[in-house]
mmCIF file with all atom_site columns, C-alpha atoms in Angstrom:
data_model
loop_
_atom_site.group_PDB
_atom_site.id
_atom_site.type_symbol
_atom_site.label_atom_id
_atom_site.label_alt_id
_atom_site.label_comp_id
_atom_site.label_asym_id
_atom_site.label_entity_id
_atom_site.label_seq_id
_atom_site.pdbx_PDB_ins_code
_atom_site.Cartn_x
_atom_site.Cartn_y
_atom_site.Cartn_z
_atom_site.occupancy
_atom_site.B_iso_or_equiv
_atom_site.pdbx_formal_charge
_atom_site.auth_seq_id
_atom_site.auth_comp_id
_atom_site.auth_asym_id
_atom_site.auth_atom_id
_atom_site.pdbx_PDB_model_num
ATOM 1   C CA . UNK A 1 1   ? 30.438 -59.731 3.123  1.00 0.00 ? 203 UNK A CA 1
ATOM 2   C CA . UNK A 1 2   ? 29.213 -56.667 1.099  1.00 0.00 ? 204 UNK A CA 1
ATOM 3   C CA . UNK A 1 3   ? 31.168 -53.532 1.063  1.00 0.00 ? 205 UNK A CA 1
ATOM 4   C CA . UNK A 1 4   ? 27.418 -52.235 2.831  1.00 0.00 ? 206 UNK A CA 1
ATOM 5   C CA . UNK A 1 5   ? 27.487 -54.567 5.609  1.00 0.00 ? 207 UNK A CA 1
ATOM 6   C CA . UNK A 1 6   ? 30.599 -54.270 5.944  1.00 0.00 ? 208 UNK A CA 1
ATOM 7   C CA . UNK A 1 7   ? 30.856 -50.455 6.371  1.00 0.00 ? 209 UNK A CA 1
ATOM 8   C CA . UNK A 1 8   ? 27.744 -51.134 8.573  1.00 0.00 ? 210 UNK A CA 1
ATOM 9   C CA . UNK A 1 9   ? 29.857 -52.777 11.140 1.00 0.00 ? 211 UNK A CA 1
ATOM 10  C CA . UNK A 1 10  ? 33.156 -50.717 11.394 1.00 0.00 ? 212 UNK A CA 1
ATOM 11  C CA . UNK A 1 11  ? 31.082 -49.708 14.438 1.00 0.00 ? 213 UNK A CA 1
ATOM 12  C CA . UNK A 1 12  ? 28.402 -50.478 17.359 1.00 0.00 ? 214 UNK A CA 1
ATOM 13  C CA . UNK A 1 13  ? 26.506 -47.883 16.249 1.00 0.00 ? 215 UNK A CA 1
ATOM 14  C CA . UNK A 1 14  ? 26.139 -44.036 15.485 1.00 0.00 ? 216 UNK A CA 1
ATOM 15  C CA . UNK A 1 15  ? 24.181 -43.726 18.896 1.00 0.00 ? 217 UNK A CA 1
ATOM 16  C CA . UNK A 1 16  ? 26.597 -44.094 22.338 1.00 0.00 ? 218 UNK A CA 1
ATOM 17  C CA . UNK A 1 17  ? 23.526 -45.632 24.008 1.00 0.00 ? 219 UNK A CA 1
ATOM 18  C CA . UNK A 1 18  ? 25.445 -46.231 27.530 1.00 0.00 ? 220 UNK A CA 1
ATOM 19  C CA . UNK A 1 19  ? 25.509 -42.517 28.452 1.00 0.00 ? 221 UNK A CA 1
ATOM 20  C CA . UNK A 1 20  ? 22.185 -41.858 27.524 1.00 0.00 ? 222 UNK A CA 1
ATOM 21  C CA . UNK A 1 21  ? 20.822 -44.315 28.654 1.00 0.00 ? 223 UNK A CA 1
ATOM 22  C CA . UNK A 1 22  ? 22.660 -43.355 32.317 1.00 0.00 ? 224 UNK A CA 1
ATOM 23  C CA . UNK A 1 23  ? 21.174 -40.639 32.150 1.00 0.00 ? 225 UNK A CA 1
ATOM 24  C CA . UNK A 1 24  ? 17.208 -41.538 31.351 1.00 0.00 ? 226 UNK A CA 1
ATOM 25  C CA . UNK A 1 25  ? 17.906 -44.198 34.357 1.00 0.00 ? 227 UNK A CA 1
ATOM 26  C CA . UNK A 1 26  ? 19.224 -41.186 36.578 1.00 0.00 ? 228 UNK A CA 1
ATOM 27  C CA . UNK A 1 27  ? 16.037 -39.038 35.714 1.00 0.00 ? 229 UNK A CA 1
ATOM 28  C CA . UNK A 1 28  ? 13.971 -41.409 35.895 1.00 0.00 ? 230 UNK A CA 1
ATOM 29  C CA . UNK A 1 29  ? 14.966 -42.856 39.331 1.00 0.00 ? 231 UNK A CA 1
ATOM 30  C CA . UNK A 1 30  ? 14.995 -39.202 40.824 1.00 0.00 ? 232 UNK A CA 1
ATOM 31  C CA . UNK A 1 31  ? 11.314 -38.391 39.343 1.00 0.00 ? 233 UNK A CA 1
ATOM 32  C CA . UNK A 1 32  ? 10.251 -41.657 40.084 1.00 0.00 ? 234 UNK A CA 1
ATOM 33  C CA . UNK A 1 33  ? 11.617 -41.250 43.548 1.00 0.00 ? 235 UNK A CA 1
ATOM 34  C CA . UNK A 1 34  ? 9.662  -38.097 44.237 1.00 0.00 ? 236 UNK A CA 1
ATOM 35  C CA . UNK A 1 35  ? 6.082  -38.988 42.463 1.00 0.00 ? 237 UNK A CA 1
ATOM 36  C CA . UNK A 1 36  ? 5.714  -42.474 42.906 1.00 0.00 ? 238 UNK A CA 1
ATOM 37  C CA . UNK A 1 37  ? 8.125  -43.248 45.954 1.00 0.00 ? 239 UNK A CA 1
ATOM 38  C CA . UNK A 1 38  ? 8.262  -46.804 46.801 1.00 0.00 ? 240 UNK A CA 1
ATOM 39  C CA . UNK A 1 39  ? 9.158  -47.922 50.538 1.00 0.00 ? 241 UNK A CA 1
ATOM 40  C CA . UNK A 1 40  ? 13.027 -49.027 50.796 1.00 0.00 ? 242 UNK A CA 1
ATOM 41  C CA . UNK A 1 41  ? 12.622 -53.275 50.613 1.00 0.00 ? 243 UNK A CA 1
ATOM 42  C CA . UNK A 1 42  ? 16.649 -53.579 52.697 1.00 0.00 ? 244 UNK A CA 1
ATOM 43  C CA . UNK A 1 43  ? 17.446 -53.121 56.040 1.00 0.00 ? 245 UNK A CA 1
ATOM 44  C CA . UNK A 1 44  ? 18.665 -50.250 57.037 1.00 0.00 ? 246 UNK A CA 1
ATOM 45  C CA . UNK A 1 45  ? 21.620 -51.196 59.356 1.00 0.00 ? 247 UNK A CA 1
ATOM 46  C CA . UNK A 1 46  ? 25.585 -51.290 59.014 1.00 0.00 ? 248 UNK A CA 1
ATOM 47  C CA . UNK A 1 47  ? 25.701 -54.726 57.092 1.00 0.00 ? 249 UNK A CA 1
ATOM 48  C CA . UNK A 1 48  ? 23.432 -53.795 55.032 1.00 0.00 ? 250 UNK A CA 1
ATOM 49  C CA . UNK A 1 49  ? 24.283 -50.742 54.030 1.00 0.00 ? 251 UNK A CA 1
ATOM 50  C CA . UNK A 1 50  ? 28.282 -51.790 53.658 1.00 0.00 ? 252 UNK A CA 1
ATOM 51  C CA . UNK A 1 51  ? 27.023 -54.386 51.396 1.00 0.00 ? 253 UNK A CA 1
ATOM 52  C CA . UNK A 1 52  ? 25.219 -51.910 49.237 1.00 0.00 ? 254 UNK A CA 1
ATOM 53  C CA . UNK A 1 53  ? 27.789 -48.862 49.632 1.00 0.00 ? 255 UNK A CA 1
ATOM 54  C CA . UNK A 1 54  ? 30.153 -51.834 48.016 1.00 0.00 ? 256 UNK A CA 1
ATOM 55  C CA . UNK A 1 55  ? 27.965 -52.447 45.299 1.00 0.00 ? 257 UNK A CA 1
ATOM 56  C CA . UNK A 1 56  ? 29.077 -48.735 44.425 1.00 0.00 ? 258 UNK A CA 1
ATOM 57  C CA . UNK A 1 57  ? 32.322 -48.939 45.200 1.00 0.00 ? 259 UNK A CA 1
ATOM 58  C CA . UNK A 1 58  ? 33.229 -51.654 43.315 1.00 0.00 ? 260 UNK A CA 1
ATOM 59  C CA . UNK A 1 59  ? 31.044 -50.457 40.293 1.00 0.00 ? 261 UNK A CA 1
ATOM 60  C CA . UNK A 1 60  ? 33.654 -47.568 40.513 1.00 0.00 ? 262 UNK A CA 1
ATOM 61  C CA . UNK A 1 61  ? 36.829 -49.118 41.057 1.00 0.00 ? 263 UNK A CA 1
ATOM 62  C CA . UNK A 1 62  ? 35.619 -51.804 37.884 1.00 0.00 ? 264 UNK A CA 1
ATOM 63  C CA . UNK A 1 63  ? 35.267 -48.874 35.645 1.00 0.00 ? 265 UNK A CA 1
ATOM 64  C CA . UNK A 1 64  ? 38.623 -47.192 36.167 1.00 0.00 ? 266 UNK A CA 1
ATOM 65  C CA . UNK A 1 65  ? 40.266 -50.339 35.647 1.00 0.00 ? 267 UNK A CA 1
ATOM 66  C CA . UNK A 1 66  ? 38.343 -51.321 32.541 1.00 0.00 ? 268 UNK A CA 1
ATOM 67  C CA . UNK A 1 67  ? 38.734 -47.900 31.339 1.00 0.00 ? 269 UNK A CA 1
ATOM 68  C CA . UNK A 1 68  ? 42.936 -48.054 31.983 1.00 0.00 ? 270 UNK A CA 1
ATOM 69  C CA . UNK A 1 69  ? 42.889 -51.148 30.470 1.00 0.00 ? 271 UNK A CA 1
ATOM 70  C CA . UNK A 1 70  ? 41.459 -49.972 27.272 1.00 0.00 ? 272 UNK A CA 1
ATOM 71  C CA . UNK A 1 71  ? 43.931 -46.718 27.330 1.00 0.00 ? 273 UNK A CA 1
ATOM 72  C CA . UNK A 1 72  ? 46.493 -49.091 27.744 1.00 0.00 ? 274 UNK A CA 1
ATOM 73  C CA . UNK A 1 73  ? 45.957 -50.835 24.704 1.00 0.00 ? 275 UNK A CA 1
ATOM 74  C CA . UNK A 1 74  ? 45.162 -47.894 22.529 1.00 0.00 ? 276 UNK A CA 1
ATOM 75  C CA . UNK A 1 75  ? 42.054 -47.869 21.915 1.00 0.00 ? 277 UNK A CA 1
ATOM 76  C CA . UNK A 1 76  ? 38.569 -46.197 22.435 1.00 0.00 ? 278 UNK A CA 1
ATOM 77  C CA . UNK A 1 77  ? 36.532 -46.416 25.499 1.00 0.00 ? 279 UNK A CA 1
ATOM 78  C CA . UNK A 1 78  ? 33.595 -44.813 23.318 1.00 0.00 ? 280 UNK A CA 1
ATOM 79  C CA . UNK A 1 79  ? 30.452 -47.009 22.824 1.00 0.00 ? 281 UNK A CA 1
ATOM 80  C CA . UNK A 1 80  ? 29.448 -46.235 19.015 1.00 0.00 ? 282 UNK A CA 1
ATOM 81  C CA . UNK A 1 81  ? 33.195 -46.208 17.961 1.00 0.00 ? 283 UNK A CA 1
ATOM 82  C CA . UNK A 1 82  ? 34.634 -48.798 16.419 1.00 0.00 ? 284 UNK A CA 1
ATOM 83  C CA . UNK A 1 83  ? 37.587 -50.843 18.515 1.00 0.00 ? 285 UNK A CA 1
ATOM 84  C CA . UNK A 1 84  ? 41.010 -51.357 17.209 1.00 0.00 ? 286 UNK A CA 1
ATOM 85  C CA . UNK A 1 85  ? 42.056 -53.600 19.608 1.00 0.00 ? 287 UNK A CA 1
ATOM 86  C CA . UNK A 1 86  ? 40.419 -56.481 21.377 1.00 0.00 ? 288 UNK A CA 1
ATOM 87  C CA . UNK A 1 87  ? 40.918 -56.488 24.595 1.00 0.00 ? 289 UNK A CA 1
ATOM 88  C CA . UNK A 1 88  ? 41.446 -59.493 26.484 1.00 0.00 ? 290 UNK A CA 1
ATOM 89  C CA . UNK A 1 89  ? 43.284 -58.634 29.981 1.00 0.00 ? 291 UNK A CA 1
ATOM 90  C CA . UNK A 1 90  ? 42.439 -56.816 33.288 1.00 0.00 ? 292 UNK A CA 1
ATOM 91  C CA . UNK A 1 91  ? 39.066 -57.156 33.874 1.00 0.00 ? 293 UNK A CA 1
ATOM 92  C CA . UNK A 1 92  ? 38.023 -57.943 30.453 1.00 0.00 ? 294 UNK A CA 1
ATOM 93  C CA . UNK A 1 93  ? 39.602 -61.587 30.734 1.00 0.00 ? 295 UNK A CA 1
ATOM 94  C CA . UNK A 1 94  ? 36.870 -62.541 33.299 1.00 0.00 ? 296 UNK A CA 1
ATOM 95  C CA . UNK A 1 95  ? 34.108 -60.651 31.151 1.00 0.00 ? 297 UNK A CA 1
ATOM 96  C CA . UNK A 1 96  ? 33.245 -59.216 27.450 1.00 0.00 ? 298 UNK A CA 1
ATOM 97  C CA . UNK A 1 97  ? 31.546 -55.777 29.014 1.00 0.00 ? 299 UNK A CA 1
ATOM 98  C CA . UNK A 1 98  ? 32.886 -54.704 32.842 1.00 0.00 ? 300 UNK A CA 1
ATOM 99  C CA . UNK A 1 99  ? 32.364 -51.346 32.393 1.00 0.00 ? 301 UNK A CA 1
ATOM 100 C CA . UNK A 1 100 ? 28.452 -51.875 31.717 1.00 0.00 ? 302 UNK A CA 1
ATOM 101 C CA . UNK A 1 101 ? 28.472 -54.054 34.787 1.00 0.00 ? 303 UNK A CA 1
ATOM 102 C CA . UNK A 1 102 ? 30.656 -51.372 36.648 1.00 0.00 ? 304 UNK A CA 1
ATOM 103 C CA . UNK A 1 103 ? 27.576 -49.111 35.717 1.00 0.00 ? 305 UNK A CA 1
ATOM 104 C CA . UNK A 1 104 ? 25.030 -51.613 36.935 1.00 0.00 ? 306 UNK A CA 1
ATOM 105 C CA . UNK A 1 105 ? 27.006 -51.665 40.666 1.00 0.00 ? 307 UNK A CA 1
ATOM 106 C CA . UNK A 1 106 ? 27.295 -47.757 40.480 1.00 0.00 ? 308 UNK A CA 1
ATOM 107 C CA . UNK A 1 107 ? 23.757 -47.729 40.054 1.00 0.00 ? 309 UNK A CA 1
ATOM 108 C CA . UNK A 1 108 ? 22.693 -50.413 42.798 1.00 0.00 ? 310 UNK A CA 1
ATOM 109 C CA . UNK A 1 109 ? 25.070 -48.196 45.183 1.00 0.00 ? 311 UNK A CA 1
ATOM 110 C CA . UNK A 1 110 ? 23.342 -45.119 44.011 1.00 0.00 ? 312 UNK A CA 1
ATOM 111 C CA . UNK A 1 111 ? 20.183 -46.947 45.331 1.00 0.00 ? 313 UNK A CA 1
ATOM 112 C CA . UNK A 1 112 ? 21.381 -47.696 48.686 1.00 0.00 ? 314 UNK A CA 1
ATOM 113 C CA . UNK A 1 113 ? 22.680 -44.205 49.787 1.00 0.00 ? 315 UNK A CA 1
ATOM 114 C CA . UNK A 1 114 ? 19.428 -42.464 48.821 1.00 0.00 ? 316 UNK A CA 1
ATOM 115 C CA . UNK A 1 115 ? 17.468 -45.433 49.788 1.00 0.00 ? 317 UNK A CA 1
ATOM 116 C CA . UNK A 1 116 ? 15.649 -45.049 46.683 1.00 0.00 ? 318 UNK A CA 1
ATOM 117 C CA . UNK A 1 117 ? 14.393 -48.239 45.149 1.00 0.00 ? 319 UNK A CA 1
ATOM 118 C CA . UNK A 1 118 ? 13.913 -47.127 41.961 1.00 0.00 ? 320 UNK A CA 1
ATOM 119 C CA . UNK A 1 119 ? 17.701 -47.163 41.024 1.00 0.00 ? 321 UNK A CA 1
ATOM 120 C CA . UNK A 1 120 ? 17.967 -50.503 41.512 1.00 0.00 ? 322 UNK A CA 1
ATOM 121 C CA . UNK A 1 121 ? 14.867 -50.847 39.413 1.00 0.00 ? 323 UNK A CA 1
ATOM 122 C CA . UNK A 1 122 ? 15.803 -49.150 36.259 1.00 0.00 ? 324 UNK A CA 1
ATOM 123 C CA . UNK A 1 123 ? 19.076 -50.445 37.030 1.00 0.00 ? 325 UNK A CA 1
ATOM 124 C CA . UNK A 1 124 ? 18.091 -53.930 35.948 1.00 0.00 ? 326 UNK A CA 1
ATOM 125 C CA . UNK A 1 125 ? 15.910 -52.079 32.785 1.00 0.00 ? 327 UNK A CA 1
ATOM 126 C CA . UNK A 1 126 ? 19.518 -50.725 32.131 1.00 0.00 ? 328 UNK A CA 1
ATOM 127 C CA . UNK A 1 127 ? 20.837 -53.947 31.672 1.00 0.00 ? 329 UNK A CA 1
ATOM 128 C CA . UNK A 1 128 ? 18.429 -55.065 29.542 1.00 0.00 ? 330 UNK A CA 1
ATOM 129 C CA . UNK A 1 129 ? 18.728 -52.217 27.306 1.00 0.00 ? 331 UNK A CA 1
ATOM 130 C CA . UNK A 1 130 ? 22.132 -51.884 27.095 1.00 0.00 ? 332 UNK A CA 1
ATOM 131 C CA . UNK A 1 131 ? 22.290 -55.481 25.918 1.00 0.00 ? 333 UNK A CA 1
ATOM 132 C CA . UNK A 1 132 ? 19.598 -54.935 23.258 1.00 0.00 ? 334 UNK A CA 1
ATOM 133 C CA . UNK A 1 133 ? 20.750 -52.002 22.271 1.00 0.00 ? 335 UNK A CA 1
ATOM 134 C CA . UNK A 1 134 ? 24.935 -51.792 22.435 1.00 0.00 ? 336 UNK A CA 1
ATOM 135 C CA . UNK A 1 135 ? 25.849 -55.143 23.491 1.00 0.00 ? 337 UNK A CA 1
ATOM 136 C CA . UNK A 1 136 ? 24.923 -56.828 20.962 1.00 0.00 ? 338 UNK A CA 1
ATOM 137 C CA . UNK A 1 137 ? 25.497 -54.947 18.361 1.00 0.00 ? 339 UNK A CA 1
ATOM 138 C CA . UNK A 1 138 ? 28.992 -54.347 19.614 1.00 0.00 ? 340 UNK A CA 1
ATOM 139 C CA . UNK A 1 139 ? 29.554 -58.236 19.604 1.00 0.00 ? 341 UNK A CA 1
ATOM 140 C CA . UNK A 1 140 ? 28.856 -58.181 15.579 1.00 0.00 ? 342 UNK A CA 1
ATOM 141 C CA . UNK A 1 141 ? 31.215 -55.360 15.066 1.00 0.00 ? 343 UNK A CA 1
ATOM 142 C CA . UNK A 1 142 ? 33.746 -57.273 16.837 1.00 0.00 ? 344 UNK A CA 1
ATOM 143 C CA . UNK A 1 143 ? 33.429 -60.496 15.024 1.00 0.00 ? 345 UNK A CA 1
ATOM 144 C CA . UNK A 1 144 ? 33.308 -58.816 12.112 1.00 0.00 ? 346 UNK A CA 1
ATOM 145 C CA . UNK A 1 145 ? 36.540 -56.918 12.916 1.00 0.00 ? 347 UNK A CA 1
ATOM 146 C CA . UNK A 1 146 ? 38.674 -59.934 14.874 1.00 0.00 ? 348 UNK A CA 1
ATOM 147 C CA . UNK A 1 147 ? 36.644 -62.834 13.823 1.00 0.00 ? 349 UNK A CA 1
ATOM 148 C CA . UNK A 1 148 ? 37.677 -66.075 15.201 1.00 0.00 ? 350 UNK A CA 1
ATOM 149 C CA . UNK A 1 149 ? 39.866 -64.064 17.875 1.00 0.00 ? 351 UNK A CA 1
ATOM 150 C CA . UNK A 1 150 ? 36.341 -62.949 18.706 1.00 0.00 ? 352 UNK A CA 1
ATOM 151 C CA . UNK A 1 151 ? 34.711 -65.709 18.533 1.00 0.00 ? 353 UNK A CA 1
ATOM 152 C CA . UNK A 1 152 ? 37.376 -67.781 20.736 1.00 0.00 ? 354 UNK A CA 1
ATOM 153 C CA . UNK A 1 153 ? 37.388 -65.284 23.517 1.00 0.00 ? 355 UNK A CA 1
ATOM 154 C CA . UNK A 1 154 ? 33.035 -65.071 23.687 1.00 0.00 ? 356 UNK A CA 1
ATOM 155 C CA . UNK A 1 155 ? 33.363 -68.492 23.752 1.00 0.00 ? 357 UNK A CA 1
ATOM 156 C CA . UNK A 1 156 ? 35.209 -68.337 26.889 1.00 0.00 ? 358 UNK A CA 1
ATOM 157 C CA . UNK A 1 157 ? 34.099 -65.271 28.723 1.00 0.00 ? 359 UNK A CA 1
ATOM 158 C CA . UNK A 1 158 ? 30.879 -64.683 30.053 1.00 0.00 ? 360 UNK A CA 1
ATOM 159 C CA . UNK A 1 159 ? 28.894 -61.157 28.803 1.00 0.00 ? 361 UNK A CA 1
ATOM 160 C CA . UNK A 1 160 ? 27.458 -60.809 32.118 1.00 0.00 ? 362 UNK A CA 1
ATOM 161 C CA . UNK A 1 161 ? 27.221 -62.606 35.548 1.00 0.00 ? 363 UNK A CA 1
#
């Protein structure tokens, strides 16, 4: 590999395009919500809303545990930095990237208590731009950093669902 490319992928990226992204998703469903409001497509009884309020809750709980397990193991939780360690325990032994999933249910949740359908809208446009735009670039940094370590463990975890 050139001394370039491989410079290049010490890291995902210069940009930490979770957050941001959060955040255009969070504006967007709230203006969205207000201009262009769309009528709820759930029920809107105890079932359903448990179901949705655990959405949320489990988005939560999946981050705090994905985000102990990287503290445990030294190394960053920060999108555009490169990792140090790869992690393969906790919740990251069932898949490559909870804590974008954890966002994902925290937004779906988000929809249910305002009843706001837009969140779970932009939620899924989340997804996809996450992957385009941190996933997979943080999957080349980490082969190029662990290799066949990498390589082994993508081979046997799923990214998403």
């Amino acid at each position: 590999m050139a001394p370039a490319a491989a410079t290049e992928l010490s890291r995902p990226g210069r940009i930490p395009w979770p957050p941001i992204l959060l955040v255009l998703v969070a504006a967007g469903a709230v203006v969205l919500g207000r201009v262009m409001p769309l009528a709820w497509p759930g029920m809107d009884d105890g079932p359903a809303r448990a179901v949705g309020l655990g959405f949320g809750a489990v988005g939560i709980l999946l981050f705090i545990w994905a985000g102990l397990t990287l503290r445990r193991h030294r190394t960053t939780i920060m999108p555009h930095q490169g990792a140090s360690v790869l992690v393969k325990d906790g919740p990251y032994r069932w898949r490559r990237h909870p804590i974008y999933i954890a966002d994902v249910f925290v937004l779906f949740g988000i929809g249910e208590v305002t009843h706001n359908i837009w969140w779970v809208i932009l939620a899924i446009v989340f997804a996809v731009l996450v992957t385009v735009l941190q996933i997979i670039p943080e999957e080349r940094h980490l082969e190029a950093t662990f290799g066949d370590e990498w390589r082994d463990y993508a081979a046997r975890t799923r990214r998403w669902f």
